[in-house]
Structures are given as C-alpha cells and as structure tokens.
Coordinates of C-alpha atoms in Angstrom, one line a residue:
X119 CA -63.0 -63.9 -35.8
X120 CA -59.4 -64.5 -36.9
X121 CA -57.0 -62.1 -35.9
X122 CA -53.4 -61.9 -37.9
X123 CA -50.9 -59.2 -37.7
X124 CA -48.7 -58.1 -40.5
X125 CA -45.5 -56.4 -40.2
X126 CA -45.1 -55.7 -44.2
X127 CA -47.4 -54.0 -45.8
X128 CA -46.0 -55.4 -49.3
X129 CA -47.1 -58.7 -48.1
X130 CA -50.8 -58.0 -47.7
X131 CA -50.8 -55.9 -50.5
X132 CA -52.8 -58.0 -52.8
X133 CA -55.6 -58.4 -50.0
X134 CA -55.5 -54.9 -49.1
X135 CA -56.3 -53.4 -52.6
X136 CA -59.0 -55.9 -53.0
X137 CA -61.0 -54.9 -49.7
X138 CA -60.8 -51.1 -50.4
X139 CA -62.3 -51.6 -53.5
X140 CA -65.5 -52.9 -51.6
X141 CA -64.7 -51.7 -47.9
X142 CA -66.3 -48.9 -46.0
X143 CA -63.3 -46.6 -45.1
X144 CA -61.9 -43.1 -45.8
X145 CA -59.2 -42.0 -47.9
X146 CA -56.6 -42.5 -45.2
X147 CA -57.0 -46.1 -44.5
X148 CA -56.1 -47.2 -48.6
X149 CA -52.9 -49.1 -49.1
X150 CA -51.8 -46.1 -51.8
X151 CA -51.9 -43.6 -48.8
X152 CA -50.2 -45.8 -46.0
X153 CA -47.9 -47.3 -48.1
X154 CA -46.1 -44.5 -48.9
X155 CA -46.3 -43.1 -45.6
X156 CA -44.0 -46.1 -44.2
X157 CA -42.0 -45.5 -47.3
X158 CA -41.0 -41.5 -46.0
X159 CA -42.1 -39.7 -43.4
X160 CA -42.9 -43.1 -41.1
X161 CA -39.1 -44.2 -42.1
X162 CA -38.0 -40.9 -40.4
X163 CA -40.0 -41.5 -37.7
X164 CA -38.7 -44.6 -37.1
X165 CA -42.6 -46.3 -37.1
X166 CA -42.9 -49.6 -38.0
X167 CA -46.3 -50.9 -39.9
X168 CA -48.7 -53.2 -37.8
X169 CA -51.7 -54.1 -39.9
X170 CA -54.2 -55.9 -38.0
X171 CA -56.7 -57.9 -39.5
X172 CA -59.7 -59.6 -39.1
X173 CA -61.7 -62.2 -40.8
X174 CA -64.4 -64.5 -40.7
X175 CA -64.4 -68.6 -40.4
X176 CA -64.7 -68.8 -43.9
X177 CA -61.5 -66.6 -44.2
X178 CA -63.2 -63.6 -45.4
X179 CA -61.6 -59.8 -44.4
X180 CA -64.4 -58.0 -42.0
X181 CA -61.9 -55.8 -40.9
X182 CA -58.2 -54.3 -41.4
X183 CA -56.9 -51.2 -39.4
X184 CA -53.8 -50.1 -40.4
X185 CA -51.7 -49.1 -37.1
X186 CA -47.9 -48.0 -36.8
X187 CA -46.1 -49.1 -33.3
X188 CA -43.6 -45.9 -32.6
X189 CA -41.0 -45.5 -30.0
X190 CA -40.8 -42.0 -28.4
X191 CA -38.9 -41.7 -25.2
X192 CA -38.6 -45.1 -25.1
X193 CA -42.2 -45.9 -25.1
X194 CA -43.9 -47.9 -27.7
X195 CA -46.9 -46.8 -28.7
X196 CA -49.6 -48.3 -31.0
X197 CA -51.2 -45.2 -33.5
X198 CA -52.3 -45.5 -37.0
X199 CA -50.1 -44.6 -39.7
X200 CA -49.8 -41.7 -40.8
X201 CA -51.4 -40.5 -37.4
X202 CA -50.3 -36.7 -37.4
X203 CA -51.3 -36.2 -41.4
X204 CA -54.3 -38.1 -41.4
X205 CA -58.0 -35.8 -41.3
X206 CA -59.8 -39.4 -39.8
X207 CA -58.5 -42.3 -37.8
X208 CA -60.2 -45.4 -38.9
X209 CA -60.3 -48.8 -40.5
X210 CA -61.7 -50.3 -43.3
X211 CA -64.7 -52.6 -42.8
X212 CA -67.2 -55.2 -44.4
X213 CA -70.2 -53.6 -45.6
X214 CA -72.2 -56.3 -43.8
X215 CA -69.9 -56.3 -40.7
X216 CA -69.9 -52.5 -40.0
X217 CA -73.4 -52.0 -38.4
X218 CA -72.0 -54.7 -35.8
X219 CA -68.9 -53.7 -35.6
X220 CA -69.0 -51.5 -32.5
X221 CA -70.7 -54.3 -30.3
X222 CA -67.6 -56.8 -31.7
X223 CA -64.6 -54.1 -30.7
X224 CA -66.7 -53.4 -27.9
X225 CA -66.8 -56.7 -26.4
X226 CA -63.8 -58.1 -28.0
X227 CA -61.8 -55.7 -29.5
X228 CA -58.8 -55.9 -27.1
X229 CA -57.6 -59.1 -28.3
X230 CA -56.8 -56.9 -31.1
X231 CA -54.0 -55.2 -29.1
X232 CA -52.5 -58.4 -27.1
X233 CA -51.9 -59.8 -31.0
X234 CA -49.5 -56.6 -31.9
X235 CA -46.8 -57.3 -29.4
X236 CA -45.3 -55.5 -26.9
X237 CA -46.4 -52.1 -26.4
X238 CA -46.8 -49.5 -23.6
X239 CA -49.6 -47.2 -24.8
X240 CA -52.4 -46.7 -27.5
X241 CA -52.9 -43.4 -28.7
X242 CA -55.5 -43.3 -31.3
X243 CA -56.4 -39.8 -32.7
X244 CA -59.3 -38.2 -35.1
X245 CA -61.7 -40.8 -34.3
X246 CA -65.3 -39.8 -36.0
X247 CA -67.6 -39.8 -33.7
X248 CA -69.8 -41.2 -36.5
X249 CA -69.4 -42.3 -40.3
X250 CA -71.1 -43.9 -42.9
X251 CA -73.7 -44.0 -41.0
X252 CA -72.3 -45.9 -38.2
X253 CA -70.6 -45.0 -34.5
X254 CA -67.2 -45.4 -35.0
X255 CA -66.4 -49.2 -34.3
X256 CA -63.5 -48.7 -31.8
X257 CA -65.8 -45.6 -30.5
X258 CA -66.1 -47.2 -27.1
X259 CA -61.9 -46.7 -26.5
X260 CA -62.4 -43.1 -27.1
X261 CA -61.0 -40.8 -23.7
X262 CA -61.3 -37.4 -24.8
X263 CA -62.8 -35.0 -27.0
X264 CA -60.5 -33.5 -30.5
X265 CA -60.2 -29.7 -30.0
X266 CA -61.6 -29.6 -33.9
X267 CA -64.6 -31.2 -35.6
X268 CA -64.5 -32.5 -39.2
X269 CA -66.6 -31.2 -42.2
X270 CA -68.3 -32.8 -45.0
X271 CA -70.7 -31.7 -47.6
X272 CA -73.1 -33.8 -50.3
X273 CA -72.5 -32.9 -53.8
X274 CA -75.1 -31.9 -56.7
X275 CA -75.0 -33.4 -59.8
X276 CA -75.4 -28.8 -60.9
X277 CA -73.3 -27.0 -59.1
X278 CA -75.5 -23.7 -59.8
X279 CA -78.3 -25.3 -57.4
X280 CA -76.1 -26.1 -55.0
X281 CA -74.5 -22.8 -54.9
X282 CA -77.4 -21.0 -54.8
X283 CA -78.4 -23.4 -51.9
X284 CA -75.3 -22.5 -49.8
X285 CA -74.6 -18.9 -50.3
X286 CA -77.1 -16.0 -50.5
X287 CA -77.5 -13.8 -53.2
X288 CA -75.5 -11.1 -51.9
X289 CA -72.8 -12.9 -51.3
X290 CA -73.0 -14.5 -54.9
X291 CA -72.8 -11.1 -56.3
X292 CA -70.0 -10.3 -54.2
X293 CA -67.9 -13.1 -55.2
X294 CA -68.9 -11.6 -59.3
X295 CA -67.4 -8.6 -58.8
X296 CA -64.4 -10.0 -57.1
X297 CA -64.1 -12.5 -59.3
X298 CA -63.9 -9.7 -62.3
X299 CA -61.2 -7.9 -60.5
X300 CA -59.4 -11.2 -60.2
X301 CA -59.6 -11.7 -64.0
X302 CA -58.3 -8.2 -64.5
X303 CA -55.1 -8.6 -62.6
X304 CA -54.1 -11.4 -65.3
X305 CA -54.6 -14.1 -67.1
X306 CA -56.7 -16.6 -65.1
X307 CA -56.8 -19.9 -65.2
X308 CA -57.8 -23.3 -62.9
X309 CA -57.5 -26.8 -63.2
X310 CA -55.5 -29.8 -62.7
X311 CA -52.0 -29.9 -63.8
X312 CA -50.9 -31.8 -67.3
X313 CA -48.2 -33.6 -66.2
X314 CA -46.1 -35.4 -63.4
X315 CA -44.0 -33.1 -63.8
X316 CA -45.7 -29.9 -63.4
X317 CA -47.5 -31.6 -60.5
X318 CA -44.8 -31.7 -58.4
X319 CA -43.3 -28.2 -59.1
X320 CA -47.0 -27.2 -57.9
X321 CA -46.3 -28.8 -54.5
X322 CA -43.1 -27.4 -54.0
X323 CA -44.9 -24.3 -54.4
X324 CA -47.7 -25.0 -52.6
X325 CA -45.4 -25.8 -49.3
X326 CA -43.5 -22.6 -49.6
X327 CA -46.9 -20.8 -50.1
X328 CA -48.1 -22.7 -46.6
X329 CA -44.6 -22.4 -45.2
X330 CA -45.2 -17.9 -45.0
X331 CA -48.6 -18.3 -44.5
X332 CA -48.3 -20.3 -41.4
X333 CA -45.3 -18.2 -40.2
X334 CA -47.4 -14.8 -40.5
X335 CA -49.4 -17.3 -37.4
X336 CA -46.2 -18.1 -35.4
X337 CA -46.4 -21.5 -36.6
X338 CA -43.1 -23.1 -38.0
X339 CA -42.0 -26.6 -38.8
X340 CA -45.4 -27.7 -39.9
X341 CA -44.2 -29.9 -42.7
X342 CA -41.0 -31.6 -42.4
X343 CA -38.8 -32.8 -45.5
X344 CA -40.1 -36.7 -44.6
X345 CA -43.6 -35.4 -44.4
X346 CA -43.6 -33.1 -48.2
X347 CA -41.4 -36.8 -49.6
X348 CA -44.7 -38.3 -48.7
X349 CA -46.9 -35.8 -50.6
X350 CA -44.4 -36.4 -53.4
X351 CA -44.4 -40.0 -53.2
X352 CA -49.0 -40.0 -53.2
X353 CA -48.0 -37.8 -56.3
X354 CA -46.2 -40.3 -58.1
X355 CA -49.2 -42.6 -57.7
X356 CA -51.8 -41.8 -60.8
X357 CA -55.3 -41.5 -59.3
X358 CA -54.6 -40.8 -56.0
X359 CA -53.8 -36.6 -55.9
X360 CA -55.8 -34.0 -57.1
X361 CA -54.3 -30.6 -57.2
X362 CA -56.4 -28.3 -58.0
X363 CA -55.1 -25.1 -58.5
X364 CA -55.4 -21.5 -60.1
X365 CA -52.9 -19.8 -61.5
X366 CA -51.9 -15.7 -62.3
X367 CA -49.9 -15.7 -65.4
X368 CA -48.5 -18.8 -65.0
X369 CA -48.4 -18.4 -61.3
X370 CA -49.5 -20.4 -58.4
X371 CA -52.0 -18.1 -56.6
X372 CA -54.1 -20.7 -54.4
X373 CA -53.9 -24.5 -54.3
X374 CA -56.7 -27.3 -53.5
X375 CA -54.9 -30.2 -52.4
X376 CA -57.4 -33.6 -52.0
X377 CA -57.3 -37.4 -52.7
X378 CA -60.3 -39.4 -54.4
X379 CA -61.4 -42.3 -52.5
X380 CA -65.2 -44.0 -53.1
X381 CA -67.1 -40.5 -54.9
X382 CA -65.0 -38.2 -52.2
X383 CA -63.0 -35.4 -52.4
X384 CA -61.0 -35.6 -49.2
X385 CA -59.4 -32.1 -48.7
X386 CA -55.6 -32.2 -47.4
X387 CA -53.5 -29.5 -47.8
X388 CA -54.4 -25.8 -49.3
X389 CA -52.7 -22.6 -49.6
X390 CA -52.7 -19.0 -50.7
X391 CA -49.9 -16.8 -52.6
X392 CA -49.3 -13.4 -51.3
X393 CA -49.4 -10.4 -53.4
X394 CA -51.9 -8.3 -55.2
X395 CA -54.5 -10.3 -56.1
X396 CA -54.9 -11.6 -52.5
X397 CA -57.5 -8.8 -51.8
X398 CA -59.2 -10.4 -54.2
X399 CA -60.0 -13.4 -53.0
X400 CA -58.4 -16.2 -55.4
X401 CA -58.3 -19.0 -52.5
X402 CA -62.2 -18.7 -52.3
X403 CA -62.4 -18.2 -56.1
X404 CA -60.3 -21.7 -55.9
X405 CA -62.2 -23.0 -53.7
X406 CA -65.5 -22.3 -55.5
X407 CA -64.5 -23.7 -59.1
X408 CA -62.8 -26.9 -56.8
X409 CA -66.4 -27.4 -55.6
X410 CA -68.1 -27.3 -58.9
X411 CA -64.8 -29.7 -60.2
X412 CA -65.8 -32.5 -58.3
X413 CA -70.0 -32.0 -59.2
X414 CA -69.1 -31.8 -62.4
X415 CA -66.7 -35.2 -62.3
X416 CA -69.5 -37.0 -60.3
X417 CA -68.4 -37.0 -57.0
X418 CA -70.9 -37.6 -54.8
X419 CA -69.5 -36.3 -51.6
X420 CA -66.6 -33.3 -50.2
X421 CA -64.8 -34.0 -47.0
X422 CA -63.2 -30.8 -46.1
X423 CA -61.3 -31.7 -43.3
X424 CA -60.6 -31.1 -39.9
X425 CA -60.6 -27.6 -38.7
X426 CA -63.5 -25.0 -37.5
X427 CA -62.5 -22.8 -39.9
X428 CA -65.5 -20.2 -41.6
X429 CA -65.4 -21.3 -44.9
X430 CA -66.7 -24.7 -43.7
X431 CA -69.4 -23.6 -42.0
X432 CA -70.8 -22.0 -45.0
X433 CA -70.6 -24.9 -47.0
X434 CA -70.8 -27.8 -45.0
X435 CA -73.9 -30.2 -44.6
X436 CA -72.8 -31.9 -41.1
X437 CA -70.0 -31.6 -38.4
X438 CA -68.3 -34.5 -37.3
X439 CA -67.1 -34.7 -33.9
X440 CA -63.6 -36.4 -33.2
X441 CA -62.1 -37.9 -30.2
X442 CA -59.2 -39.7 -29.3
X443 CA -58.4 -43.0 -27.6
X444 CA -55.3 -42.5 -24.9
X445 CA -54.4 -45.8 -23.1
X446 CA -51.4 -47.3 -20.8
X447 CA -51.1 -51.0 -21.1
X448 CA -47.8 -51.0 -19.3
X449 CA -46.5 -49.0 -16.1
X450 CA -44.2 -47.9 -18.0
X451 CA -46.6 -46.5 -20.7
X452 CA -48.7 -44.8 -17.5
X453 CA -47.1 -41.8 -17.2
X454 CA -46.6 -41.1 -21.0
X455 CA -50.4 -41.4 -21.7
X456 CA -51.8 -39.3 -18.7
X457 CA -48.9 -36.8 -20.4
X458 CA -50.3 -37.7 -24.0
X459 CA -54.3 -37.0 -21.9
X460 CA -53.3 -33.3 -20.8
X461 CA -52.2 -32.0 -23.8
X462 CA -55.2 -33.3 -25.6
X463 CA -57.4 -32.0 -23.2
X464 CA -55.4 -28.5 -22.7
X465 CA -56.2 -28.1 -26.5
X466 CA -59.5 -28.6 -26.1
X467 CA -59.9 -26.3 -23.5
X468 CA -58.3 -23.3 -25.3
X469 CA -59.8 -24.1 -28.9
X470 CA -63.1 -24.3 -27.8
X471 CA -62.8 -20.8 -25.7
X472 CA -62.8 -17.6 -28.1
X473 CA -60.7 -16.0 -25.4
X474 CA -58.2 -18.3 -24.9
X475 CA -57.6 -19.7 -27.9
X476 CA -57.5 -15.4 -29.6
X477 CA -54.7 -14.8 -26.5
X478 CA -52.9 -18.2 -27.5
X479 CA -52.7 -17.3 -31.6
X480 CA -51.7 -13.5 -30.7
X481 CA -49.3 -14.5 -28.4
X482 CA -47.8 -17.4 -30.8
X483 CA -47.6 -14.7 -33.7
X484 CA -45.8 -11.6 -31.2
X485 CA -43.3 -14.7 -30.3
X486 CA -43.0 -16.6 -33.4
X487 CA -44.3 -14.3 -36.3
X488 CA -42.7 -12.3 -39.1
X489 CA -44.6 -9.5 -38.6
X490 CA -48.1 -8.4 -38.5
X491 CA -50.4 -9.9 -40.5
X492 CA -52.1 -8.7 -43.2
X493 CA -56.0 -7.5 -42.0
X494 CA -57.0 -8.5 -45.7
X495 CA -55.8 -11.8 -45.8
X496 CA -58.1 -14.3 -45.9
X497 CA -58.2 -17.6 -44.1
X498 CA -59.0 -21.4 -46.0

C-alpha cells in the first residue's frame, strides 16, 4: 500500500470525485461536503485538511479518509473534517478492498498516522460500529462507546406498504385526522424549494426555528455563523441539499434538512415553527411526506441520523452503534486525550441512564431556558 498525504483538497480533487462515484462511503466523506467545510466553518476553526490516501501497486485508490489536524490548547489533534457536524466518521473505500480492510488498518493502519506529521492526539468520533455490511475498518482504534446510536431505514419502491408496515392502524388514523386539522389552519403545501434563492431564505429560517427550539432545552450556541456559512455554501452546490419542507401560507412550519449520496437520504438538520398548528403535528406530517419523497424518487435507503430520539424507533430498520477513537501519541497530547476520554464517557454515562440524563436536561432548561416548555410540543 502506498500512503500519500494531501494538504489541499483542490489538488486531489479530480481523484476524489472519481472514487466517490464508485467508493463505499457515506455522505460525509464526498469532496462536495468536506470541501466546503474547509472553505467556512473549518477556516474558523483554524483546521487544516489532511487527506490520507491509499493505493495499490498499480496506483489504484483502496482508500481515502479525509482528516482535519486542529490546534486546541496548543495540541494538535488529528479528527476528520467536519468532525462536530458530521452523523458518521468514516472513509471511502474500494468495493473490493473493504471486506479486508479492517485486517489491513488493523495490522498496519498506524503508518497512516506517522505520514500526517506532527501531532499529539487522535480523536476520531461517530465511528459505525458496522456499515455496508462491514466492521468499521479503523474499528479496532475505537476506546469508547458514543452516548447515541445512529438510525437507518430501507425504502419501498410504495410508500403505502411501507407505512402500513411501520405504523399501526390506529396510529395511521390518528395522523388522518391530524392531518385534516393541519389542512384547515391554512393552505398546505410541501416540497422542495424552486430556486437558489428561496433555498437559502429557508435555511435562515430553519436556524432561527432550531435556534428557539433548542433554547426552550437550555441549549444555546448550537450553530455558529462559520457552521450555518457551511450549510449555505452545500446549498450553493446543485445536487447535494435537499430541503424538504412544508409551509402554512407561505410559511415555514417544519423543515427536512438531508443530502443525497449513493440512493440515501442522510438526515442533517430539522426543525419545527411554533404557533398554532404545532398541536397539530406538522414536523411528523413533514416527516411522513419526506419519507414517501425519497420512495417515490427511488431512493433505496434513509439514514436518519444520530440521536435516540422516538420518532426513529418507529421507523427505523437497524441501530447502529458508534464509538470513538481517543489516542495520545505525544506526552504532551496525554493529558488532553484522557480529558477528551472522560467527557466521552461522562456522556455516556448520563445518556444511557433515564434518570440522569431527565435531571441533566431539567436542570439545563431551569439554568439556560426561556421558560417552560410547551407539554404539546413535539420532539423530531
């Protein structure tokens, strides 16, 4: 295996678009999606692009992971790009190299990390415990277990059987009579936007929908103005965004943010409008006509992200556990990693507890919150 490291991502461009077009990756890992990352919020984070690759004798790619080397307290630490946005932390891989391509990092992998340059520490988050059909191929680094799992579901080519398949009766009828309350509120309508333009005035939207909803939680400074550039910036890029989203006269009520990658929807970003017809249920009603979108398109499969949240559950073929890889490779980088360690392990521990993690979200909301929240609000 040959081993190169590129510092541009402009210069392995060419390369990089050809193997995602036949590479076993996520949506994450595509030069679209990392590229403009770099471009904003990895600009204001001072993170500088390390693509590692790997190919055979004959000079073909069997591998590229697309890492980021960031200073923080004078550390450097190795993390993919985009490492606090991203749902997976992966690569993209070789059809035919990928069932082998645990045994290879296993046994050989940390050549990987002496080709980057200095660095203190590795700290690799949301690895899938299993993709594609495969363990993940850098699995064997792994330290710790992700306080969420991911979600993904297989799509039908009829929506109708697959709804019937996933939610009973009652809870079909249900959503029909909420549904005709919603249409009686206003005019109703759901899609994806006609223009650039109106694309982007959805996502401003969308972030100050997100922005209240999260603060009704006690959670503030979710999305920073680097971080909603880069959304911006994927916008720009035809192809790569789909917003889904349903409107009230005119209005955004509920967005579905996702990306298509390889016959996936991979979920990002979605959020709810307050007001009336929130007791109606328009982020589910979203959610629903989102679902039979992407059937209807052809999509073959939904990711719908990390996150144990309900919704999931009921629609959702398979969990996928995550993990993360926390290293030191200098004494220096020691004491930052065992730091790095606790705090993923301390948010293990309270997510996975009902009590504690209930005491820690009341607790953040009496602190942080703008008051109570409302008991008919519902969560996606």
């Amino acid at each position: 295996m040959q081993i190169a490291v590129n510092h541009s991502i402009e210069l392995i461009e060419r390369d990089w678009r050809d193997f995602q077009a036949v590479a076993v990756g996520t949506f994450y890992q595509t030069f679209e999606w990392c590229h403009a990352w770099i471009e904003t919020a990895g600009r204001a984070e001072d993170a500088a692009a390390c693509i590692v690759t790997g190919r055979d004798e004959d000079g073909r790619l069997m591998f590229l992971l697309p890492f980021a080397i960031r200073q923080t307290n004078g550390i450097k630490v190795v993390e993919w790009i985009g490492s606090r946005q991203i749902n997976y932390g992966y690569g993209l891989f070789d059809r035919d190299f990928l069932p082998s391509a645990k045994e290879w990092f296993g046994t050989q992998g940390w050549q990987i990390f002496h080709s980057v340059g200095e660095i203190d520490a590795i700290h690799l988050k949301e690895l899938p415990e299993n993709l594609h059909g495969y363990p993940h191929p850098l699995g064997d680094l792994s330290t710790v277990s992700g306080a969420n799992r991911s979600y993904a579901m297989t799509l039908r080519a009829s929506y109708e059987e697959l709804y019937a398949e996933k939610r009973s009766s009652d809870t079909r009828r249900g959503n029909r009579k909420r549904d005709a309350k919603l249409e009686k509120v206003g005019d109703v309508r759901f899609g994806l936007p006609d223009s650039r333009e109106q694309t982007h005035q959805l996502i401003d939207q969308m972030f100050k929908h997100q922005e209240f909803r999260l603060a009704e939680n006690g959670i503030r400074g979710v999305f920073s103005a680097a971080e909603r550039d880069f959304v911006h910036r994927l916008a720009d890029i035809d192809g790569v965004l789909l917003p889904y989203h349903l409107t009230i006269d005119g209005e955004l009520s509920a967005m579905m943010l996702g990306g298509a990658y390889h016959g996936t929807f991979w979920a990002l970003i979605s959020s709810l409008n307050s007001g009336e017809a929130r007791k109606y249920s328009p982020g589910d009603a979203a959610l629903r006509r989102m679902i039979e979108a992407c059937c209807q398109s052809g999509l073959e499969e939904l990711d719908f992200s990390s996150g144990d949240t309900p919704y999931k559950l009921h629609w959702a073929d398979r969990a996928i556990p995550l993990h993360e890889a926390i290293h030191f490779v200098t004494l220096r980088g020691a004491p930052w990693a065992l730091g790095a360690f606790t705090v993923a392990y301390a948010k293990r521990v309270v997510k996975q507890s009902p009590l504690l993690w209930s005491g820690f979200t009341w607790l953040r909301a009496l602190i942080n919150g703008d008051g109570q929240r409302d008991p008919g609000q519902e969560v996606l």
